[in-house]
Amino acid sequence: MLLWRRLAALRGQQAPRRLRAGGPKPGPEPGQGRTSDGGGAPRPLYMDVQATTPLDPRVLDSMLPYLTAYYGNPHSRTHAYGWESEAAMENARRQVADLIGADSREIIFTSGATESNNMAIKELEAAFQPDTSLVTVMTVNNEIGVKQPIHDIGEICRAHKVFFHTDAAQAIGKIPVDVNNMKIDLMSISGHKIYGPKGVGALYVRRRPRVRLEPLQSGGGQERGLRSGTVPTPLAVGLGAACEVAQQEMEYDHNRISKLAERLITKIMSEVPDVVMNGDQEHRYPGCINLSFAYVEGESLLMALKDVALSSGSACTSASLEPSYVLRAIGTDEDLAHSSIRFGIGRFTTEEEVDYTVQKCIQHVKRLREMSPLWEMVQDGIDLKSIKWTQH
């Protein structure tokens, strides 16, 4: 428990127990007392959990023995060092399988969801004949939090004897997922999206009806020949522990995050006009909130909110200045797409952090709008869509 206390002290919270009944305790006063970045300035609040999540202290506890004392290669079959690591690896495989209702023999450890996606899609495409096909769908969208009707899609694919793959990186551990009930043939999982370590993930590969994949790389034939290379035991253990904790706390986390999300949305929309919530408001994961603030440039708002770590969209495409292709695909006007901010609420987000974020957001949206000639024209009753703009 010494490690737990140290981590909790850094965070300013009490250490959560293995089976937590009361949830995380409030952290330090928002905007005050946060851990320094080394230069004396406090680090920003973290509200970007769709990009990555902090490592749960319970997960770190489970990993530490395999980073120090139990360092054997899990594929060494001739001595105790290997047996210990193999047992830990297989236990982690079972923990991942239990979370999604799978058989542990259907879980392949990978470096993350990107590799899992490539294994599932590229090799299937190479093996297909002209009369075969593959459907691949993201379970929960990482920009707007919309949930796809995975069960219905799975039924249709199975009826047409089409393989069905889903990238569930944003869904696993947050909403119930059952690969058999949903007729999923292949599923990609990422550790760092569920409060586990970076650099590890898993690919679910159905055994019956059998899905056959060709390996992306050759080598020692580990992971039933699908993914050669030594499985990193500490990372696999961390992924397994993250899945077990998520299974234990999914309902509690979901209820708590839903209340915090509703608090953020209600407070912002009650104080700021012309705010649009992007995506379906019913079929969505509540911890991913994407709002467009009309007449405000999203990048300007992000810069103003420098003491809160937020995003204007996917971390995978954050280097691009183009408007989100997800927002454009659902019919969002380009101006609104450019004004969007993604708020990510997670397991360790506190009510105080939500209130601080809301306060700063309202303050800076109002300030930026006062500087905007477009906002002034709207206040004067001018319909911007009726104006014919000329380029110079």
Tab-separated table of C-alpha atoms in Angstrom:
chain	number	residue	atom	x	y	z
A	1	MET	CA	0.000	0.000	0.000
A	2	LEU	CA	3.009	2.337	0.270
A	3	LEU	CA	3.023	2.816	-3.519
A	4	TRP	CA	-0.693	3.583	-3.457
A	5	ARG	CA	-0.191	6.292	-0.842
A	6	ARG	CA	2.627	7.896	-2.835
A	7	LEU	CA	0.557	7.987	-6.017
A	8	ALA	CA	-2.476	9.223	-4.136
A	9	ALA	CA	-0.413	11.988	-2.551
A	10	LEU	CA	0.780	13.125	-5.987
A	11	ARG	CA	-2.795	13.168	-7.193
A	12	GLY	CA	-4.169	14.703	-4.000
A	13	GLN	CA	-6.687	11.878	-3.603
A	14	GLN	CA	-7.180	8.885	-1.377
A	15	ALA	CA	-6.054	5.627	-2.925
A	16	PRO	CA	-8.981	3.653	-4.364
A	17	ARG	CA	-9.525	0.190	-2.967
A	18	ARG	CA	-9.646	-2.964	-5.065
A	19	LEU	CA	-13.426	-2.938	-4.927
A	20	ARG	CA	-14.373	0.694	-4.585
A	21	ALA	CA	-17.746	1.660	-3.193
A	22	GLY	CA	-17.460	5.419	-2.926
A	23	GLY	CA	-15.433	6.385	-6.001
A	24	PRO	CA	-12.435	8.691	-6.175
A	25	LYS	CA	-12.202	11.435	-3.588
A	26	PRO	CA	-12.049	15.079	-4.693
A	27	GLY	CA	-8.591	16.183	-5.817
A	28	PRO	CA	-6.909	19.513	-5.141
A	29	GLU	CA	-8.750	22.747	-5.749
A	30	PRO	CA	-8.931	23.143	-9.550
A	31	GLY	CA	-6.313	25.535	-10.808
A	32	GLN	CA	-4.374	25.228	-7.549
A	33	GLY	CA	-1.974	22.724	-6.046
A	34	ARG	CA	-1.535	20.630	-9.190
A	35	THR	CA	1.732	18.851	-9.779
A	36	SER	CA	4.397	21.147	-11.210
A	37	ASP	CA	5.791	20.505	-14.689
A	38	GLY	CA	9.293	21.023	-13.301
A	39	GLY	CA	9.424	24.715	-14.131
A	40	GLY	CA	7.293	25.865	-11.237
A	41	ALA	CA	4.036	26.259	-13.211
A	42	PRO	CA	1.170	23.887	-12.351
A	43	ARG	CA	0.218	21.341	-14.970
A	44	PRO	CA	-3.206	21.757	-16.618
A	45	LEU	CA	-6.255	19.774	-15.570
A	46	TYR	CA	-6.646	16.649	-17.688
A	47	MET	CA	-9.862	16.448	-19.700
A	48	ASP	CA	-8.684	14.474	-22.740
A	49	VAL	CA	-9.284	10.846	-21.761
A	50	GLN	CA	-10.260	9.825	-25.296
A	51	ALA	CA	-6.630	10.443	-26.299
A	52	THR	CA	-5.222	8.411	-23.404
A	53	THR	CA	-6.026	7.633	-19.789
A	54	PRO	CA	-3.840	7.811	-16.678
A	55	LEU	CA	-2.546	4.516	-15.364
A	56	ASP	CA	-4.791	3.252	-12.582
A	57	PRO	CA	-2.642	2.720	-9.438
A	58	ARG	CA	-4.128	-0.762	-9.074
A	59	VAL	CA	-2.859	-1.621	-12.525
A	60	LEU	CA	0.626	-0.373	-11.680
A	61	ASP	CA	0.585	-2.462	-8.499
A	62	SER	CA	-0.124	-5.576	-10.559
A	63	MET	CA	2.665	-4.776	-13.039
A	64	LEU	CA	5.502	-3.960	-10.640
A	65	PRO	CA	6.474	-7.534	-9.652
A	66	TYR	CA	6.934	-8.407	-13.342
A	67	LEU	CA	9.149	-5.372	-13.885
A	68	THR	CA	11.483	-6.424	-11.084
A	69	ALA	CA	11.438	-9.880	-9.455
A	70	TYR	CA	9.512	-11.963	-12.002
A	71	TYR	CA	11.363	-11.116	-15.206
A	72	GLY	CA	11.387	-14.477	-16.985
A	73	ASN	CA	10.502	-14.907	-20.650
A	74	PRO	CA	6.934	-16.280	-20.705
A	75	HIS	CA	7.891	-18.537	-23.613
A	76	SER	CA	10.708	-20.260	-21.696
A	77	ARG	CA	9.311	-23.681	-20.826
A	78	THR	CA	12.260	-25.242	-19.011
A	79	HIS	CA	12.455	-23.339	-15.704
A	80	ALA	CA	10.441	-21.555	-13.026
A	81	TYR	CA	11.193	-18.062	-14.321
A	82	GLY	CA	9.400	-18.828	-17.559
A	83	TRP	CA	6.571	-20.700	-15.856
A	84	GLU	CA	5.849	-17.752	-13.547
A	85	SER	CA	5.681	-15.275	-16.399
A	86	GLU	CA	3.622	-17.608	-18.549
A	87	ALA	CA	1.099	-18.093	-15.739
A	88	ALA	CA	0.795	-14.322	-15.342
A	89	MET	CA	0.409	-13.846	-19.096
A	90	GLU	CA	-2.331	-16.476	-19.341
A	91	ASN	CA	-4.148	-15.011	-16.344
A	92	ALA	CA	-4.083	-11.621	-18.097
A	93	ARG	CA	-5.435	-13.262	-21.260
A	94	ARG	CA	-8.326	-14.660	-19.215
A	95	GLN	CA	-9.032	-11.238	-17.671
A	96	VAL	CA	-9.274	-9.637	-21.115
A	97	ALA	CA	-11.514	-12.458	-22.366
A	98	ASP	CA	-13.822	-12.217	-19.341
A	99	LEU	CA	-14.475	-8.532	-20.001
A	100	ILE	CA	-15.822	-9.189	-23.504
A	101	GLY	CA	-17.418	-12.623	-22.976
A	102	ALA	CA	-14.779	-14.487	-24.986
A	103	ASP	CA	-12.676	-17.633	-24.600
A	104	SER	CA	-9.120	-16.836	-23.480
A	105	ARG	CA	-7.831	-18.837	-26.472
A	106	GLU	CA	-9.375	-16.157	-28.717
A	107	ILE	CA	-7.220	-13.326	-27.303
A	108	ILE	CA	-3.983	-12.343	-29.087
A	109	PHE	CA	-1.720	-9.798	-27.391
A	110	THR	CA	-0.548	-6.949	-29.630
A	111	SER	CA	1.054	-3.529	-29.194
A	112	GLY	CA	-2.329	-1.784	-29.314
A	113	ALA	CA	-5.502	-1.216	-31.303
A	114	THR	CA	-3.685	0.090	-34.398
A	115	GLU	CA	-1.748	-3.149	-34.806
A	116	SER	CA	-4.877	-5.156	-34.011
A	117	ASN	CA	-6.802	-3.265	-36.707
A	118	ASN	CA	-4.069	-3.930	-39.245
A	119	MET	CA	-3.936	-7.631	-38.376
A	120	ALA	CA	-7.698	-7.966	-38.644
A	121	ILE	CA	-8.293	-5.984	-41.810
A	122	LYS	CA	-5.277	-6.139	-44.107
A	123	GLU	CA	-4.704	-9.855	-43.918
A	124	LEU	CA	-8.390	-10.669	-44.332
A	125	GLU	CA	-8.543	-8.426	-47.383
A	126	ALA	CA	-5.578	-10.220	-48.914
A	127	ALA	CA	-7.257	-13.579	-48.401
A	128	PHE	CA	-10.681	-12.612	-49.763
A	129	GLN	CA	-12.138	-13.742	-53.053
A	130	PRO	CA	-14.210	-11.426	-55.291
A	131	ASP	CA	-17.450	-12.644	-53.711
A	132	THR	CA	-16.391	-12.082	-50.095
A	133	SER	CA	-16.182	-8.959	-47.961
A	134	LEU	CA	-15.511	-7.517	-44.526
A	135	VAL	CA	-17.415	-5.016	-42.396
A	136	THR	CA	-15.421	-2.937	-39.901
A	137	VAL	CA	-17.026	-0.400	-37.572
A	138	MET	CA	-15.832	1.638	-34.589
A	139	THR	CA	-17.952	0.657	-31.554
A	140	VAL	CA	-17.767	4.114	-29.949
A	141	ASN	CA	-16.492	7.054	-31.972
A	142	ASN	CA	-13.464	8.691	-30.403
A	143	GLU	CA	-14.421	12.246	-31.393
A	144	ILE	CA	-18.139	12.517	-30.688
A	145	GLY	CA	-18.803	9.461	-28.517
A	146	VAL	CA	-21.576	8.041	-30.708
A	147	LYS	CA	-22.297	4.329	-30.195
A	148	GLN	CA	-22.925	2.258	-33.295
A	149	PRO	CA	-25.650	-0.458	-33.336
A	150	ILE	CA	-23.073	-3.236	-33.080
A	151	HIS	CA	-25.580	-5.956	-32.242
A	152	ASP	CA	-27.706	-5.210	-35.311
A	153	ILE	CA	-24.661	-4.972	-37.588
A	154	GLY	CA	-23.366	-8.272	-36.244
A	155	GLU	CA	-26.665	-10.009	-36.960
A	156	ILE	CA	-26.698	-8.725	-40.540
A	157	CYS	CA	-23.080	-9.754	-41.142
A	158	ARG	CA	-23.634	-13.239	-39.734
A	159	ALA	CA	-26.767	-13.705	-41.842
A	160	HIS	CA	-24.759	-12.823	-44.976
A	161	LYS	CA	-21.698	-14.822	-43.869
A	162	VAL	CA	-19.545	-11.728	-43.819
A	163	PHE	CA	-16.736	-11.228	-41.301
A	164	PHE	CA	-17.422	-8.460	-38.795
A	165	HIS	CA	-14.569	-6.490	-37.156
A	166	THR	CA	-14.938	-3.663	-34.656
A	167	ASP	CA	-12.417	-1.263	-33.163
A	168	ALA	CA	-13.600	-1.220	-29.538
A	169	ALA	CA	-10.732	0.824	-28.079
A	170	GLN	CA	-13.128	3.545	-26.870
A	171	ALA	CA	-15.804	1.098	-25.701
A	172	ILE	CA	-14.077	-1.687	-23.781
A	173	GLY	CA	-14.481	-1.247	-20.035
A	174	LYS	CA	-16.895	1.657	-20.499
A	175	ILE	CA	-19.988	-0.050	-21.899
A	176	PRO	CA	-20.978	-3.735	-21.820
A	177	VAL	CA	-19.562	-5.688	-24.768
A	178	ASP	CA	-20.206	-9.372	-25.471
A	179	VAL	CA	-18.599	-10.757	-28.614
A	180	ASN	CA	-20.975	-13.717	-28.824
A	181	ASN	CA	-24.195	-11.793	-28.299
A	182	MET	CA	-23.030	-9.125	-30.768
A	183	LYS	CA	-21.798	-11.660	-33.361
A	184	ILE	CA	-18.363	-10.030	-33.482
A	185	ASP	CA	-15.650	-11.994	-35.305
A	186	LEU	CA	-12.669	-9.702	-34.639
A	187	MET	CA	-12.211	-6.951	-32.060
A	188	SER	CA	-9.361	-4.507	-31.396
A	189	ILE	CA	-8.508	-3.449	-27.827
A	190	SER	CA	-6.013	-0.884	-26.507
A	191	GLY	CA	-4.582	-0.851	-22.979
A	192	HIS	CA	-4.018	2.867	-22.549
A	193	LYS	CA	-7.658	3.722	-23.237
A	194	ILE	CA	-8.821	1.793	-20.136
A	195	TYR	CA	-6.353	3.084	-17.523
A	196	GLY	CA	-3.784	0.466	-18.491
A	197	PRO	CA	-0.237	0.799	-19.834
A	198	LYS	CA	0.713	2.148	-23.253
A	199	GLY	CA	2.269	-0.186	-25.802
A	200	VAL	CA	-0.064	-3.136	-25.297
A	201	GLY	CA	-3.410	-4.193	-26.681
A	202	ALA	CA	-5.223	-7.274	-27.865
A	203	LEU	CA	-7.013	-8.695	-30.858
A	204	TYR	CA	-10.006	-10.949	-30.324
A	205	VAL	CA	-10.146	-13.631	-33.044
A	206	ARG	CA	-13.230	-15.874	-33.114
A	207	ARG	CA	-12.623	-19.627	-33.061
A	208	ARG	CA	-16.130	-20.827	-34.021
A	209	PRO	CA	-17.035	-20.046	-36.734
A	210	ARG	CA	-13.290	-19.942	-37.366
A	211	VAL	CA	-11.635	-16.748	-38.547
A	212	ARG	CA	-8.310	-17.444	-40.245
A	213	LEU	CA	-5.640	-14.742	-40.319
A	214	GLU	CA	-2.222	-14.585	-41.853
A	215	PRO	CA	0.465	-13.163	-39.524
A	216	LEU	CA	1.855	-9.717	-40.306
A	217	GLN	CA	5.353	-10.760	-39.233
A	218	SER	CA	7.300	-13.995	-39.043
A	219	GLY	CA	9.383	-15.212	-36.121
A	220	GLY	CA	9.117	-17.617	-33.218
A	221	GLY	CA	5.451	-18.382	-33.685
A	222	GLN	CA	4.209	-16.935	-30.400
A	223	GLU	CA	0.521	-16.138	-29.889
A	224	ARG	CA	-0.514	-19.224	-31.856
A	225	GLY	CA	1.603	-18.103	-34.795
A	226	LEU	CA	-0.398	-14.917	-35.370
A	227	ARG	CA	1.929	-12.487	-33.625
A	228	SER	CA	5.531	-13.613	-33.301
A	229	GLY	CA	7.758	-11.980	-30.706
A	230	THR	CA	8.095	-12.207	-26.945
A	231	VAL	CA	4.955	-11.052	-25.180
A	232	PRO	CA	5.929	-8.274	-22.698
A	233	THR	CA	4.683	-9.844	-19.470
A	234	PRO	CA	4.439	-6.612	-17.409
A	235	LEU	CA	2.379	-4.904	-20.112
A	236	ALA	CA	0.136	-7.943	-20.591
A	237	VAL	CA	-0.391	-8.156	-16.821
A	238	GLY	CA	-1.252	-4.453	-16.794
A	239	LEU	CA	-3.789	-4.888	-19.588
A	240	GLY	CA	-5.375	-7.822	-17.774
A	241	ALA	CA	-5.573	-5.906	-14.501
A	242	ALA	CA	-7.089	-2.886	-16.266
A	243	CYS	CA	-9.766	-5.139	-17.764
A	244	GLU	CA	-10.535	-6.709	-14.384
A	245	VAL	CA	-10.848	-3.325	-12.662
A	246	ALA	CA	-13.026	-2.048	-15.512
A	247	GLN	CA	-15.340	-5.047	-15.218
A	248	GLN	CA	-15.691	-4.493	-11.469
A	249	GLU	CA	-16.383	-0.778	-11.725
A	250	MET	CA	-18.066	-0.300	-15.093
A	251	GLU	CA	-21.537	0.419	-13.761
A	252	TYR	CA	-20.310	2.761	-11.038
A	253	ASP	CA	-17.958	4.596	-13.403
A	254	HIS	CA	-20.679	4.974	-16.034
A	255	ASN	CA	-23.198	6.432	-13.584
A	256	ARG	CA	-20.662	8.825	-12.095
A	257	ILE	CA	-19.302	9.972	-15.462
A	258	SER	CA	-22.861	10.462	-16.751
A	259	LYS	CA	-23.633	12.838	-13.872
A	260	LEU	CA	-20.429	14.814	-14.409
A	261	ALA	CA	-21.094	15.038	-18.152
A	262	GLU	CA	-24.625	16.282	-17.594
A	263	ARG	CA	-23.265	18.849	-15.147
A	264	LEU	CA	-20.764	20.158	-17.702
A	265	ILE	CA	-23.232	20.300	-20.589
A	266	THR	CA	-26.028	21.922	-18.566
A	267	LYS	CA	-23.810	24.601	-17.047
A	268	ILE	CA	-22.195	25.582	-20.339
A	269	MET	CA	-25.417	25.660	-22.347
A	270	SER	CA	-27.269	27.616	-19.662
A	271	GLU	CA	-24.661	30.378	-19.775
A	272	VAL	CA	-23.563	30.425	-23.406
A	273	PRO	CA	-25.928	30.687	-26.394
A	274	ASP	CA	-25.306	29.110	-29.797
A	275	VAL	CA	-23.585	25.986	-28.545
A	276	VAL	CA	-24.184	22.790	-30.532
A	277	MET	CA	-23.670	19.294	-29.173
A	278	ASN	CA	-22.270	17.149	-31.967
A	279	GLY	CA	-23.492	13.595	-32.522
A	280	ASP	CA	-26.568	11.667	-31.471
A	281	GLN	CA	-27.569	12.764	-27.983
A	282	GLU	CA	-29.172	9.449	-27.019
A	283	HIS	CA	-26.910	6.760	-28.474
A	284	ARG	CA	-23.583	7.956	-27.128
A	285	TYR	CA	-21.010	7.339	-24.435
A	286	PRO	CA	-21.419	10.191	-21.913
A	287	GLY	CA	-17.713	10.655	-21.159
A	288	CYS	CA	-17.002	11.987	-24.664
A	289	ILE	CA	-18.596	15.402	-25.153
A	290	ASN	CA	-18.058	17.324	-28.393
A	291	LEU	CA	-19.386	20.875	-28.425
A	292	SER	CA	-19.216	23.498	-31.166
A	293	PHE	CA	-19.133	27.130	-30.030
A	294	ALA	CA	-20.461	29.206	-32.912
A	295	TYR	CA	-18.448	32.310	-33.887
A	296	VAL	CA	-15.379	31.100	-31.944
A	297	GLU	CA	-12.335	29.497	-33.539
A	298	GLY	CA	-11.729	26.178	-31.805
A	299	GLU	CA	-7.948	26.528	-31.843
A	300	SER	CA	-8.197	29.995	-30.260
A	301	LEU	CA	-10.381	28.589	-27.496
A	302	LEU	CA	-7.943	25.730	-26.892
A	303	MET	CA	-5.078	28.203	-26.547
A	304	ALA	CA	-7.113	30.327	-24.139
A	305	LEU	CA	-7.893	27.249	-22.041
A	306	LYS	CA	-4.210	26.515	-21.540
A	307	ASP	CA	-4.734	25.373	-17.944
A	308	VAL	CA	-7.075	22.598	-19.068
A	309	ALA	CA	-5.839	19.774	-21.306
A	310	LEU	CA	-8.491	19.479	-24.012
A	311	SER	CA	-8.658	18.573	-27.685
A	312	SER	CA	-10.436	19.645	-30.834
A	313	GLY	CA	-10.706	16.027	-31.986
A	314	SER	CA	-8.807	12.776	-32.393
A	315	ALA	CA	-5.217	12.682	-31.129
A	316	CYS	CA	-4.443	10.625	-34.246
A	317	THR	CA	-5.165	13.631	-36.492
A	318	SER	CA	-4.535	16.553	-34.120
A	319	ALA	CA	-1.607	17.820	-36.240
A	320	SER	CA	-4.003	18.632	-39.070
A	321	LEU	CA	-5.640	22.057	-39.318
A	322	GLU	CA	-8.461	20.661	-41.440
A	323	PRO	CA	-11.892	20.455	-39.802
A	324	SER	CA	-12.768	17.085	-38.305
A	325	TYR	CA	-13.736	14.611	-41.018
A	326	VAL	CA	-16.087	12.994	-38.486
A	327	LEU	CA	-18.013	16.227	-37.995
A	328	ARG	CA	-18.080	16.900	-41.720
A	329	ALA	CA	-19.366	13.361	-42.325
A	330	ILE	CA	-22.378	13.918	-40.052
A	331	GLY	CA	-23.249	17.132	-41.899
A	332	THR	CA	-21.744	19.772	-39.602
A	333	ASP	CA	-21.067	23.096	-41.310
A	334	GLU	CA	-17.369	23.815	-41.797
A	335	ASP	CA	-17.511	26.869	-39.532
A	336	LEU	CA	-19.040	24.861	-36.691
A	337	ALA	CA	-16.623	22.004	-37.298
A	338	HIS	CA	-13.741	24.460	-36.820
A	339	SER	CA	-15.263	25.661	-33.552
A	340	SER	CA	-15.547	22.260	-31.859
A	341	ILE	CA	-13.934	21.186	-28.571
A	342	ARG	CA	-13.873	17.652	-27.161
A	343	PHE	CA	-14.255	17.303	-23.392
A	344	GLY	CA	-13.197	13.937	-21.982
A	345	ILE	CA	-14.467	12.880	-18.553
A	346	GLY	CA	-12.988	9.780	-16.966
A	347	ARG	CA	-12.647	7.653	-13.857
A	348	PHE	CA	-10.532	10.146	-11.936
A	349	THR	CA	-12.201	13.381	-13.075
A	350	THR	CA	-13.624	15.305	-10.119
A	351	GLU	CA	-16.671	17.535	-9.818
A	352	GLU	CA	-14.381	20.434	-8.946
A	353	GLU	CA	-12.400	19.922	-12.157
A	354	VAL	CA	-15.593	19.932	-14.215
A	355	ASP	CA	-16.768	23.156	-12.563
A	356	TYR	CA	-13.388	24.819	-13.108
A	357	THR	CA	-13.384	23.787	-16.783
A	358	VAL	CA	-16.923	25.098	-17.237
A	359	GLN	CA	-16.066	28.411	-15.569
A	360	LYS	CA	-12.998	28.972	-17.747
A	361	CYS	CA	-14.778	27.845	-20.908
A	362	ILE	CA	-17.663	30.264	-20.385
A	363	GLN	CA	-15.267	33.092	-19.578
A	364	HIS	CA	-13.132	32.638	-22.680
A	365	VAL	CA	-15.994	31.954	-25.104
A	366	LYS	CA	-17.604	35.245	-24.078
A	367	ARG	CA	-14.268	37.077	-24.368
A	368	LEU	CA	-13.472	35.653	-27.808
A	369	ARG	CA	-16.957	36.425	-29.089
A	370	GLU	CA	-16.635	40.037	-27.988
A	371	MET	CA	-13.592	40.221	-30.282
A	372	SER	CA	-15.401	38.590	-33.203
A	373	PRO	CA	-16.944	40.789	-35.928
A	374	LEU	CA	-19.175	37.861	-36.896
A	375	TRP	CA	-20.643	37.716	-33.396
A	376	GLU	CA	-21.262	41.484	-33.530
A	377	MET	CA	-23.096	41.108	-36.843
A	378	VAL	CA	-25.270	38.318	-35.431
A	379	GLN	CA	-26.136	40.473	-32.418
A	380	ASP	CA	-27.207	43.208	-34.860
A	381	GLY	CA	-29.632	40.761	-36.462
A	382	ILE	CA	-27.672	40.111	-39.643
A	383	ASP	CA	-28.131	36.666	-41.205
A	384	LEU	CA	-24.589	35.577	-42.026
A	385	LYS	CA	-25.809	33.039	-44.584
A	386	SER	CA	-27.360	35.842	-46.630
A	387	ILE	CA	-24.019	37.589	-47.060
A	388	LYS	CA	-22.072	37.014	-50.265
A	389	TRP	CA	-18.432	36.974	-49.219
A	390	THR	CA	-15.734	37.903	-51.712
A	391	GLN	CA	-12.176	36.619	-51.738
A	392	HIS	CA	-9.159	38.883	-52.235
